CSV table of C-alpha atoms in Angstrom, one decimal:
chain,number,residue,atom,x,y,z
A,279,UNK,CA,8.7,8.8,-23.3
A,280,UNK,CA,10.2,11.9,-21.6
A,281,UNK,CA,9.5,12.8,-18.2
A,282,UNK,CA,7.9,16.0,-17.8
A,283,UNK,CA,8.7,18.7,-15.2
A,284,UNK,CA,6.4,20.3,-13.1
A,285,UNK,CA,6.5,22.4,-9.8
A,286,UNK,CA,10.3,22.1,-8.5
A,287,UNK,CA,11.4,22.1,-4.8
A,288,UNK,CA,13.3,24.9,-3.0
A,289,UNK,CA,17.1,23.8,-2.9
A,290,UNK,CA,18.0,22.6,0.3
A,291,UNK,CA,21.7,22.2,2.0
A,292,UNK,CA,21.4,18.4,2.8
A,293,UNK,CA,21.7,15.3,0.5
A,294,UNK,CA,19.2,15.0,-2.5
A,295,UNK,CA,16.6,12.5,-2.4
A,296,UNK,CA,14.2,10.8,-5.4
A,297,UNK,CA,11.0,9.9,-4.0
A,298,UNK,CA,8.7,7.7,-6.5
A,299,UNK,CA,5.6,7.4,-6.6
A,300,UNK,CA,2.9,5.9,-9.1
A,301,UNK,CA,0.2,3.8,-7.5
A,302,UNK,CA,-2.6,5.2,-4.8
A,303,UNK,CA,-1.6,3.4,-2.2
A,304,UNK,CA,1.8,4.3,-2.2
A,305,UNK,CA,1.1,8.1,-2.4
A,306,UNK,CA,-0.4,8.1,1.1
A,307,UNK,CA,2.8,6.2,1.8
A,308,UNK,CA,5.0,9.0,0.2
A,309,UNK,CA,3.5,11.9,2.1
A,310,UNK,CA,4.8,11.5,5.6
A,311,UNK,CA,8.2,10.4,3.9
A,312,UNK,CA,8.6,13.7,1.7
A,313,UNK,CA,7.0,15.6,5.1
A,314,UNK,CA,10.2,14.6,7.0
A,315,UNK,CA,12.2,14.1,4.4
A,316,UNK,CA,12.0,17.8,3.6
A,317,UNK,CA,11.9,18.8,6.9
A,318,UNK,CA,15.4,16.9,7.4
A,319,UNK,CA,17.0,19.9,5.0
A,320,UNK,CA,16.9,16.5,2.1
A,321,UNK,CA,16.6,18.2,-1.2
A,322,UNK,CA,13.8,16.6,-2.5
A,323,UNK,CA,12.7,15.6,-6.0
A,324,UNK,CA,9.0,13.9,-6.4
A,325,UNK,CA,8.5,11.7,-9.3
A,326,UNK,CA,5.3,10.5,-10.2
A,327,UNK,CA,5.4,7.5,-12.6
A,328,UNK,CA,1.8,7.6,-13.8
A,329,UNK,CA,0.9,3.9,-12.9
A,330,UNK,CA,-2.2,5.4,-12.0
A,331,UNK,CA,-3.2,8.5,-13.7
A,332,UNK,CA,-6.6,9.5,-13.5
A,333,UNK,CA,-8.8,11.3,-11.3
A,334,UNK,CA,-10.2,8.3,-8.7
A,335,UNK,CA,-7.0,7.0,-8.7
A,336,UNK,CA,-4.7,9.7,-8.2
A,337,UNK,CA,-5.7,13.3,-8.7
A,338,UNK,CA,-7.7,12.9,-6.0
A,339,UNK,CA,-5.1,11.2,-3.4
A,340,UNK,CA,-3.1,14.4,-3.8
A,341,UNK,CA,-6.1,16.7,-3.5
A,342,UNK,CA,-7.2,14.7,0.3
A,343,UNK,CA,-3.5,14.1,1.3
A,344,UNK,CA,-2.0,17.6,0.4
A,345,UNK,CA,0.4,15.6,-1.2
A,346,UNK,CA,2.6,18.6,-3.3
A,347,UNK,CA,2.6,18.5,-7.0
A,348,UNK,CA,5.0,16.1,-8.8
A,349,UNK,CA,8.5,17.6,-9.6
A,350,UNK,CA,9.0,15.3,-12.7
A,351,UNK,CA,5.7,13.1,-14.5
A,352,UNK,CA,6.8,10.1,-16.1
A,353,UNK,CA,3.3,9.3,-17.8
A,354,UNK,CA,4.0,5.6,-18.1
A,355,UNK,CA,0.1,4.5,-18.3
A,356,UNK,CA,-0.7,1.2,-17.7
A,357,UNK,CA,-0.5,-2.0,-19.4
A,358,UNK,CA,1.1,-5.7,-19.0
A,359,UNK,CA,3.6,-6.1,-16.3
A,360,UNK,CA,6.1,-6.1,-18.6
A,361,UNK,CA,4.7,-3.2,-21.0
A,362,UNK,CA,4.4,-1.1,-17.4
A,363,UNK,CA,7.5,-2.0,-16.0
A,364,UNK,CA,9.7,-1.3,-18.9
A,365,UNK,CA,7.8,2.1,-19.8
A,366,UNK,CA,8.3,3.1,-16.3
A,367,UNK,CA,12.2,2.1,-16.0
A,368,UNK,CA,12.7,3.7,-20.2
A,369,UNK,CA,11.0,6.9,-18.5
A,370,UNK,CA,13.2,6.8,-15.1
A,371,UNK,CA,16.7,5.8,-16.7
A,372,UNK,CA,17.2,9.3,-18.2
A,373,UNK,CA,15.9,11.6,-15.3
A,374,UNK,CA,17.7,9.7,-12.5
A,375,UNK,CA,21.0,10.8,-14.7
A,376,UNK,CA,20.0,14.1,-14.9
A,377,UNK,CA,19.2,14.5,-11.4
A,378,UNK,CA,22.3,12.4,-9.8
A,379,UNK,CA,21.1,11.8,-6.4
A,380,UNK,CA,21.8,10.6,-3.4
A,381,UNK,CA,19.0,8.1,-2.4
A,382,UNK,CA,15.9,7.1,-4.7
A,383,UNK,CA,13.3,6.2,-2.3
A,384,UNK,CA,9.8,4.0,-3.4
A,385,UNK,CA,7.1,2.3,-1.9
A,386,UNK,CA,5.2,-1.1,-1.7
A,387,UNK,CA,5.5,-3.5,-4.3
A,388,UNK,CA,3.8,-2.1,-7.6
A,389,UNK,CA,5.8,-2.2,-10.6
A,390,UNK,CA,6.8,1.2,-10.6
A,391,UNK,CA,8.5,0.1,-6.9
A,392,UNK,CA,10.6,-2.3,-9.3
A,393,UNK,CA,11.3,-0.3,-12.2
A,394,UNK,CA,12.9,2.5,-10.5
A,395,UNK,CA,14.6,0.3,-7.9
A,396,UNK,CA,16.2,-1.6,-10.9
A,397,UNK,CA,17.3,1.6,-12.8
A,398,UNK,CA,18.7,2.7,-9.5
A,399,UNK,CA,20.5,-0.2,-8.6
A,400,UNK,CA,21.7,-0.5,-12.3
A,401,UNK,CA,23.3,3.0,-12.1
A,402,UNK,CA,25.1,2.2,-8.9
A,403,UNK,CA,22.2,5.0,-6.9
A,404,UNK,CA,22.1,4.0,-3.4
A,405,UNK,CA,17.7,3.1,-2.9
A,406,UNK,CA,15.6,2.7,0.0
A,407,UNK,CA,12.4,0.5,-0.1
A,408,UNK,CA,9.7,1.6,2.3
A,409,UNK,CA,7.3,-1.1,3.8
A,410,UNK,CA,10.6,-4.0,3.1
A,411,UNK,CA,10.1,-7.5,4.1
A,412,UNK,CA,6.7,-8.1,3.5
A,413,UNK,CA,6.0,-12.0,2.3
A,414,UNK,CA,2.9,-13.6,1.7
A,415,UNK,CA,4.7,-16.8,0.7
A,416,UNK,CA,2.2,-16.9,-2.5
A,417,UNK,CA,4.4,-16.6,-5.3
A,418,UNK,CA,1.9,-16.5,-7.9
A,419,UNK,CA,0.9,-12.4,-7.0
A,420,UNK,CA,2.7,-10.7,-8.9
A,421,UNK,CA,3.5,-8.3,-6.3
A,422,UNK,CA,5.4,-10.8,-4.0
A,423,UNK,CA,7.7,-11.1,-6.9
A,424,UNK,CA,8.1,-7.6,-7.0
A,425,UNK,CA,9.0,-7.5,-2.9
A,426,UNK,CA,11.4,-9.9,-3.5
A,427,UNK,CA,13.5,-8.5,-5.3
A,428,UNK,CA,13.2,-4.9,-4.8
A,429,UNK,CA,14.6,-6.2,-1.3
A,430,UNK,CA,17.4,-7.9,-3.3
A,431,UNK,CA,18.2,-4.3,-4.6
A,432,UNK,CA,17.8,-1.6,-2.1
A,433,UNK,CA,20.2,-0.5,0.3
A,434,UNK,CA,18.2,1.2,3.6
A,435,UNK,CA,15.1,-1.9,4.2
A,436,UNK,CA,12.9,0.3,6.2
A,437,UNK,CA,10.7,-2.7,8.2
A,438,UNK,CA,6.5,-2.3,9.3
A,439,UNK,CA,6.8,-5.2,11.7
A,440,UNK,CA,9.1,-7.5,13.4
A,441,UNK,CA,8.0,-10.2,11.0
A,442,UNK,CA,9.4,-8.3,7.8
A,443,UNK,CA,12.8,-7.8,9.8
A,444,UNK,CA,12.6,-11.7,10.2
A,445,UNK,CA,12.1,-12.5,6.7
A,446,UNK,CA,14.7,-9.8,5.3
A,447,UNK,CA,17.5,-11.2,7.4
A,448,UNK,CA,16.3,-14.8,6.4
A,449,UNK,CA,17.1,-13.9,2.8
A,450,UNK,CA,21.0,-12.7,3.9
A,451,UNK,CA,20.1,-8.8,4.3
A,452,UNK,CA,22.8,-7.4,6.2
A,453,UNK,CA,22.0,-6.3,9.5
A,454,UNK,CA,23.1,-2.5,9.3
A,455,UNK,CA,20.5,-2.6,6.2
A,456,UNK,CA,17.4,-3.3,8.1
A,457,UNK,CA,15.6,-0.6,10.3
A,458,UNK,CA,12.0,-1.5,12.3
A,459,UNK,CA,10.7,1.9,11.8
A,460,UNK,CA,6.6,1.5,12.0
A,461,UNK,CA,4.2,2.2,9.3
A,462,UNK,CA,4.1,5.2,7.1
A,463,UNK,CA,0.4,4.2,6.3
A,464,UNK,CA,-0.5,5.1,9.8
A,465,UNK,CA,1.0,8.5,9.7
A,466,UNK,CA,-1.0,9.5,7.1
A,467,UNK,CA,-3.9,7.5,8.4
A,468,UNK,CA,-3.8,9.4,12.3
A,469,UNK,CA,-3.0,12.7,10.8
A,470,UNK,CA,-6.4,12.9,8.4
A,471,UNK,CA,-8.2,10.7,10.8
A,472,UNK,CA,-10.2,13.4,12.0
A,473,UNK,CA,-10.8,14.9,8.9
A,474,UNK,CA,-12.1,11.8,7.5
A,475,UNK,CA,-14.7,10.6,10.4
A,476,UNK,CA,-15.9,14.5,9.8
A,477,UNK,CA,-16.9,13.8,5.9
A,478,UNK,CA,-20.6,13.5,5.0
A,479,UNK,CA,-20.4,10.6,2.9
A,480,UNK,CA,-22.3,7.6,5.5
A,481,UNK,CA,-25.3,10.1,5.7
A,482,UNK,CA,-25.0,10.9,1.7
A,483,UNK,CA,-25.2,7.0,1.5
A,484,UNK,CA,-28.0,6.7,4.2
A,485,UNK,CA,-25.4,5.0,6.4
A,486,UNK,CA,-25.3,5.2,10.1
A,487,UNK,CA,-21.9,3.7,12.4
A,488,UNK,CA,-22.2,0.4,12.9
A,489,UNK,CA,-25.2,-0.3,10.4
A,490,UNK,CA,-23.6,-1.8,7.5
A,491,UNK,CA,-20.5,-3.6,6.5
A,492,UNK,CA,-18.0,-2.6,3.8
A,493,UNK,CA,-16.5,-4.5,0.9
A,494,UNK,CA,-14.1,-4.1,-1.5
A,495,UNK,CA,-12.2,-6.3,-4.2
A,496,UNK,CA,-9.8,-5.7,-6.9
A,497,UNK,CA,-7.3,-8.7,-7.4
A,498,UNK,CA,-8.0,-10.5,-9.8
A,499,UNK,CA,-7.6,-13.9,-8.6
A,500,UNK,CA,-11.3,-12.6,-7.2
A,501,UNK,CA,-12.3,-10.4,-9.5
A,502,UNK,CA,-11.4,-12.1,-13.1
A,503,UNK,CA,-12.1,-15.9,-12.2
A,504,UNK,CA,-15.9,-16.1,-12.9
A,505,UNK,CA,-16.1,-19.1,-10.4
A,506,UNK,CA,-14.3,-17.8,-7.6
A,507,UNK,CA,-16.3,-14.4,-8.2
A,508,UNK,CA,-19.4,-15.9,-7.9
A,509,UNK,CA,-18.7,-18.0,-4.6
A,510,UNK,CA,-17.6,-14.8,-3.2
A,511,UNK,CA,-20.6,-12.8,-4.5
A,512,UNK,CA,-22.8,-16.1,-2.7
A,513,UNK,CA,-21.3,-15.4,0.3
A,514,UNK,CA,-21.4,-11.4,0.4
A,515,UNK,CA,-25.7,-12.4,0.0
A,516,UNK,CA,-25.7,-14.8,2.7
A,517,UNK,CA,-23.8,-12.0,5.3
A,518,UNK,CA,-26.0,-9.1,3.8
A,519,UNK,CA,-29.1,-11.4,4.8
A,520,UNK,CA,-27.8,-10.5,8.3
A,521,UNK,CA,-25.8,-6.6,8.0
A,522,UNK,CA,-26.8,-5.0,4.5
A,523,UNK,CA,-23.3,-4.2,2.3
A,524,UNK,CA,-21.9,-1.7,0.8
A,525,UNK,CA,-18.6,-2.1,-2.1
A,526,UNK,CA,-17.4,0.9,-3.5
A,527,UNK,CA,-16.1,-0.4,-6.6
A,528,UNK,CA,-13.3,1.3,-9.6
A,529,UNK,CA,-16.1,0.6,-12.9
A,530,UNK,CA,-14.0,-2.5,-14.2
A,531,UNK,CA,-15.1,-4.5,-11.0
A,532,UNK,CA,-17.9,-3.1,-11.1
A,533,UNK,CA,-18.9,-4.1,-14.5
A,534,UNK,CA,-18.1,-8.1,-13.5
A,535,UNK,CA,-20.5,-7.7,-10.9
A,536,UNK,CA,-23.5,-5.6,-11.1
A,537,UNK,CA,-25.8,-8.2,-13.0
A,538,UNK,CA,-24.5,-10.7,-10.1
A,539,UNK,CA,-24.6,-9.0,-7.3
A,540,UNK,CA,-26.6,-9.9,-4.9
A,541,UNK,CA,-29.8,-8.2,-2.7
A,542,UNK,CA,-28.2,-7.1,0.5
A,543,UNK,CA,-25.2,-5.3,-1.2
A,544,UNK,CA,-25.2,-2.1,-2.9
A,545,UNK,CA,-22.2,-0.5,-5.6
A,546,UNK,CA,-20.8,2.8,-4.9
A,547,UNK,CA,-19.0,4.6,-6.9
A,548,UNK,CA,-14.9,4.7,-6.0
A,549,UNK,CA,-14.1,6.6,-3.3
A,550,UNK,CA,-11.5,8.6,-2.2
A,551,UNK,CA,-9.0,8.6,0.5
A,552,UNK,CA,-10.8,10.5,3.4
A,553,UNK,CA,-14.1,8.7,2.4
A,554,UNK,CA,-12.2,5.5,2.2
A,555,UNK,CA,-11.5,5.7,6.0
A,556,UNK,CA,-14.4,7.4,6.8
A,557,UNK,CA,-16.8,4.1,5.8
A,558,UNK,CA,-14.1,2.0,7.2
A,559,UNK,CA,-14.1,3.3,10.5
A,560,UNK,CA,-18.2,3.4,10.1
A,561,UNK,CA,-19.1,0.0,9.1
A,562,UNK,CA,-19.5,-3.3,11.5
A,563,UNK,CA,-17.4,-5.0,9.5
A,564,UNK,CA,-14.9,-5.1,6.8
A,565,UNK,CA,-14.3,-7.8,4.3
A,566,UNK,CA,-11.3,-7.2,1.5
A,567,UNK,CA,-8.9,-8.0,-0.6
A,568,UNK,CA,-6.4,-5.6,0.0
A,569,UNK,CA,-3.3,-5.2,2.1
A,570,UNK,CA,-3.9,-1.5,3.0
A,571,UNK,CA,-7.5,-2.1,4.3
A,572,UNK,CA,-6.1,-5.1,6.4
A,573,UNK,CA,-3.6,-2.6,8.0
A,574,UNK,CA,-6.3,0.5,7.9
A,575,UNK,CA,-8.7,-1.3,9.4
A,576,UNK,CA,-6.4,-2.7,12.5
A,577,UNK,CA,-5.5,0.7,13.6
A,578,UNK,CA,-9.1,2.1,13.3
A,579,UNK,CA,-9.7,-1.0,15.6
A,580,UNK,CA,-12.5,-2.3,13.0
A,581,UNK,CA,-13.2,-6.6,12.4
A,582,UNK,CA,-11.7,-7.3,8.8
A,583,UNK,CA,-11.7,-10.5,6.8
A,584,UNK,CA,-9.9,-11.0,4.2
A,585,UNK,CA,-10.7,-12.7,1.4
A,586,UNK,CA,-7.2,-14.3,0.5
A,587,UNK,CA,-5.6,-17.2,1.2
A,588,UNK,CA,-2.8,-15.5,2.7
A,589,UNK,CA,-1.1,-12.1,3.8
A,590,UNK,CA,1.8,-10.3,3.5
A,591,UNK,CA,0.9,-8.3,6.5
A,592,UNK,CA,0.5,-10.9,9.3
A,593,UNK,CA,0.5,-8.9,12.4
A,594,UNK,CA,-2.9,-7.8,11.0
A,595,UNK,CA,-3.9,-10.8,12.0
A,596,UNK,CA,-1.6,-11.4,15.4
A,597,UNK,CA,-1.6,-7.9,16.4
A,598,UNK,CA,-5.0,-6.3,14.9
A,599,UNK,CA,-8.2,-7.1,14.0
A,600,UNK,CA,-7.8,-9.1,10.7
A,601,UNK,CA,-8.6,-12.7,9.9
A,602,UNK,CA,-7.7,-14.9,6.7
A,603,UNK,CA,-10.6,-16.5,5.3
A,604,UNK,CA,-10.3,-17.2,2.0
A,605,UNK,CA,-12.8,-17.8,-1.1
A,606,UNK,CA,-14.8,-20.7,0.2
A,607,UNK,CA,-18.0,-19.6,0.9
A,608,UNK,CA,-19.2,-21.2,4.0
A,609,UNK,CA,-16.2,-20.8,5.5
A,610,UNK,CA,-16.2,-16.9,4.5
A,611,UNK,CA,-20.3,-16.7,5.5
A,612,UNK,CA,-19.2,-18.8,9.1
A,613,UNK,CA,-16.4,-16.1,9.8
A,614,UNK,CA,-18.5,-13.1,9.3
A,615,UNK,CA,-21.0,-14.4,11.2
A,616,UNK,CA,-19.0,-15.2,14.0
A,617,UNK,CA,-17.3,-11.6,13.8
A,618,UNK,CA,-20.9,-9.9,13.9
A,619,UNK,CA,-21.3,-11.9,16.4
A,620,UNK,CA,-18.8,-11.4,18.7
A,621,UNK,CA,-16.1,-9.0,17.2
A,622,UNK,CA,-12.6,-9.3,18.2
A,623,UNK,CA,-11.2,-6.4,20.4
A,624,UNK,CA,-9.3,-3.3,19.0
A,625,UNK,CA,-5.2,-3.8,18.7
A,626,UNK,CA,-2.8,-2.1,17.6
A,627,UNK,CA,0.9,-3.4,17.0
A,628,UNK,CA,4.2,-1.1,18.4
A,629,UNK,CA,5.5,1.9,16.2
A,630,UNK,CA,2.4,2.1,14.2
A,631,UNK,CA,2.2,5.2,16.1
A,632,UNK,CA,2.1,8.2,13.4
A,633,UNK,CA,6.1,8.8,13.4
A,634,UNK,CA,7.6,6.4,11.1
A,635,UNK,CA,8.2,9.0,8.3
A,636,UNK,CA,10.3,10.9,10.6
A,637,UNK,CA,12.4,7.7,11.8
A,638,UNK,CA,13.3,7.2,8.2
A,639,UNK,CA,14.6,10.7,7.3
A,640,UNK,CA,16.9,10.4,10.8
A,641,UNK,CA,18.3,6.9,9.4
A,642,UNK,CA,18.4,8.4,6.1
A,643,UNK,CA,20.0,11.5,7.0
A,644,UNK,CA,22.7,9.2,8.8
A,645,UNK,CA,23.4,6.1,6.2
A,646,UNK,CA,23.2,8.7,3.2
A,647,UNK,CA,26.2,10.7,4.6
A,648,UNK,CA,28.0,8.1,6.0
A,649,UNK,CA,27.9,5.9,2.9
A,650,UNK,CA,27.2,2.4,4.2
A,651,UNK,CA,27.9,0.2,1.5
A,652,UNK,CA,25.4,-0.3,-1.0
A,653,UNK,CA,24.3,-3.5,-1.1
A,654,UNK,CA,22.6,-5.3,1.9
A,655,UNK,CA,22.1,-9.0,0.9
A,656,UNK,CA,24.9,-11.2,0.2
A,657,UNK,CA,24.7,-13.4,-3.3
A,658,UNK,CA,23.5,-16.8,-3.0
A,659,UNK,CA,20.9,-16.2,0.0
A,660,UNK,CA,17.7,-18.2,-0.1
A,661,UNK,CA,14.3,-16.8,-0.6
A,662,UNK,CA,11.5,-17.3,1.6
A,663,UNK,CA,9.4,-19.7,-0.1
């Protein structure tokens, strides 16, 4: 598989940097990071990996973000986590060689995030690992496996939340490696938030603010377990009976559930980004299974239950508007309830404040020249359990 190049970036006088990128949620992380990375004088290289590849998932995350084309497309496709994981680090191996940089910088905990931080790491390329220290404690997602040890790897821990600084130096990650920089989610999320609330897509839907709730599920603890699916799907009926649903849903999903689904709750088609926040920020209440909702829906100041037994993104919950349900159904149809209710009051936590992209170039700009050493745990330490 041979990585193919595409638009290249201007040369610039300062250190080069690998950016990587495969999965939607981590290209609205990459944009603020190549922003200021590039506005740092970093000579920057994009990578996309090709985790996700089509239109809905991608295409059109570059289109809404203004996210610049890919310098190099490693066109891994998708597949088991080990079928993924090894196409994207066979892919990766050669073009980090050929490009010799300084940093290689990913995102989140997908399995392109490990590939590339294992390549690096394995070719003695100092990496960075954007939204570090994140723990649900639930080793069974594959993705807390993939936090793990991409923390075990990367040199520059760059922290959401004062929780994820406390689990990094728990594990034995040396001090100078961690950095409480904010959340680079939220820079992209303030900078197109007015651009979103301004699409048409709640009147195309015959929504109006505050009329409906939003759902959406895609793990498939929820999605691929017939039992737990139709507990949830019980519950979604019972809160519909009360605030009618909408659940944009990728086709797979929806598939499982249209002849289930019950009356109250209507599929959409998958949205985009700006639409995305746009019925966020509309609805009365969200209820998810995904990590970025629980952290987009906390800065738009919006209730959110999610539909997990646990989070890797706690101050969600202590600083925001989230609350961990679970999959039982009264106890999911007794939260909502309650929310509608009475909904909790709009928080947001400290630094999620639309500049942690440009904290991470300064540190970069600093630990890159300066060298720091390159690893920043020391053998032996315990993981959280």
């Amino acid at each position: 598989m041979n990585a193919a190049p595409a638009q290249r970036n201007p040369p610039a006088a300062g250190p080069h940097a690998v950016v990587v990128a495969g999965a939607r949620p981590n290209f609205v992380k990459a944009k603020p990071v190549l922003d200021a990375l590039t506005a740092a004088d970093f000579r920057v290289s994009f990578v996309h990996t090709g985790q996700h590849y089509d239109t809905a998932m991608s295409g059109v995350f570059f289109a809404e973000l203004g996210l610049r084309e890919p310098d190099h497309h490693l066109r891994a496709g998708s597949g088991s986590h080990a079928v993924q994981t090894s196409a994207v680090m066979t892919a990766f191996e050669p073009l980090l060689d050929s490009l010799a940089p300084d940093v290689v910088v990913v995102f989140g905990d997908v399995n392109s995030t490990l590939a590339c931080a294992l390549v690096a790491a394995k070719a003695g390329v100092r990496a960075a690992h954007v939204e570090a220290g994140l723990r649900s404690g639930d080793r069974s997602m594959p993705e807390e496996i993939n936090r793990i040890v991409v923390d075990q790897l990367c040199a520059d821990l760059f922290a959401t939340s004062p929780e994820a600084v406390d689990h990094l130096r728990r594990e034995g990650a040396a001090p100078h490696a961690v950095h409480l920089v904010g959340n680079v989610m939220v820079d992209s999320l303030l900078a197109r938030r007015a651009e979103a609330l301004a699409r048409p897509v709640l009147p195309a839907h015959g929504l109006r603010p505050g009329g409906y709730g939003l759902v959406t599920l895609h793990r498939p603890a929820n999605v691929d377990d017939l039992t737990t699916l139709t507990g949830l799907l019980g519950a979604l009926g019972e809160i519909a009976a009360h605030c009618p649903l909408v659940f944009p849903a990728h086709p797979r999903t929806a598939a499982r559930v249209a002849d289930r689904l019950p009356a109250g709750v209507r599929l959409l088609a998958p949205v985009g980004y700006l639409d995305s926040l746009a019925l966020q920020a509309g609805a009365r209440i969200v209820l998810t299974d995904s990590g970025g909702i629980q952290e987009e829906t906390t800065v738009l100041g919006v209730p959110c239950l999610t539909l997990r037994d646990s989070t890797e993104r706690p101050i969600t919950v202590s600083e925001g508007t989230n609350q961990v349900v679970g999959r039982d159904r009264a106890v999911v149809v007794r939260a909502a309830l309650a929310v509608l209710d009475d909904p909790p009051p709009p928080r947001r936590p400290a630094l999620w404040d639309g500049h942690a992209g440009r904290r991470i170039a300064r540190i970069l700009a600093r630990t890159v020249t300066q060298g720091a050493e390159r690893s920043p745990v020391r053998p032996s330490s315990g993981l959280s359990r």
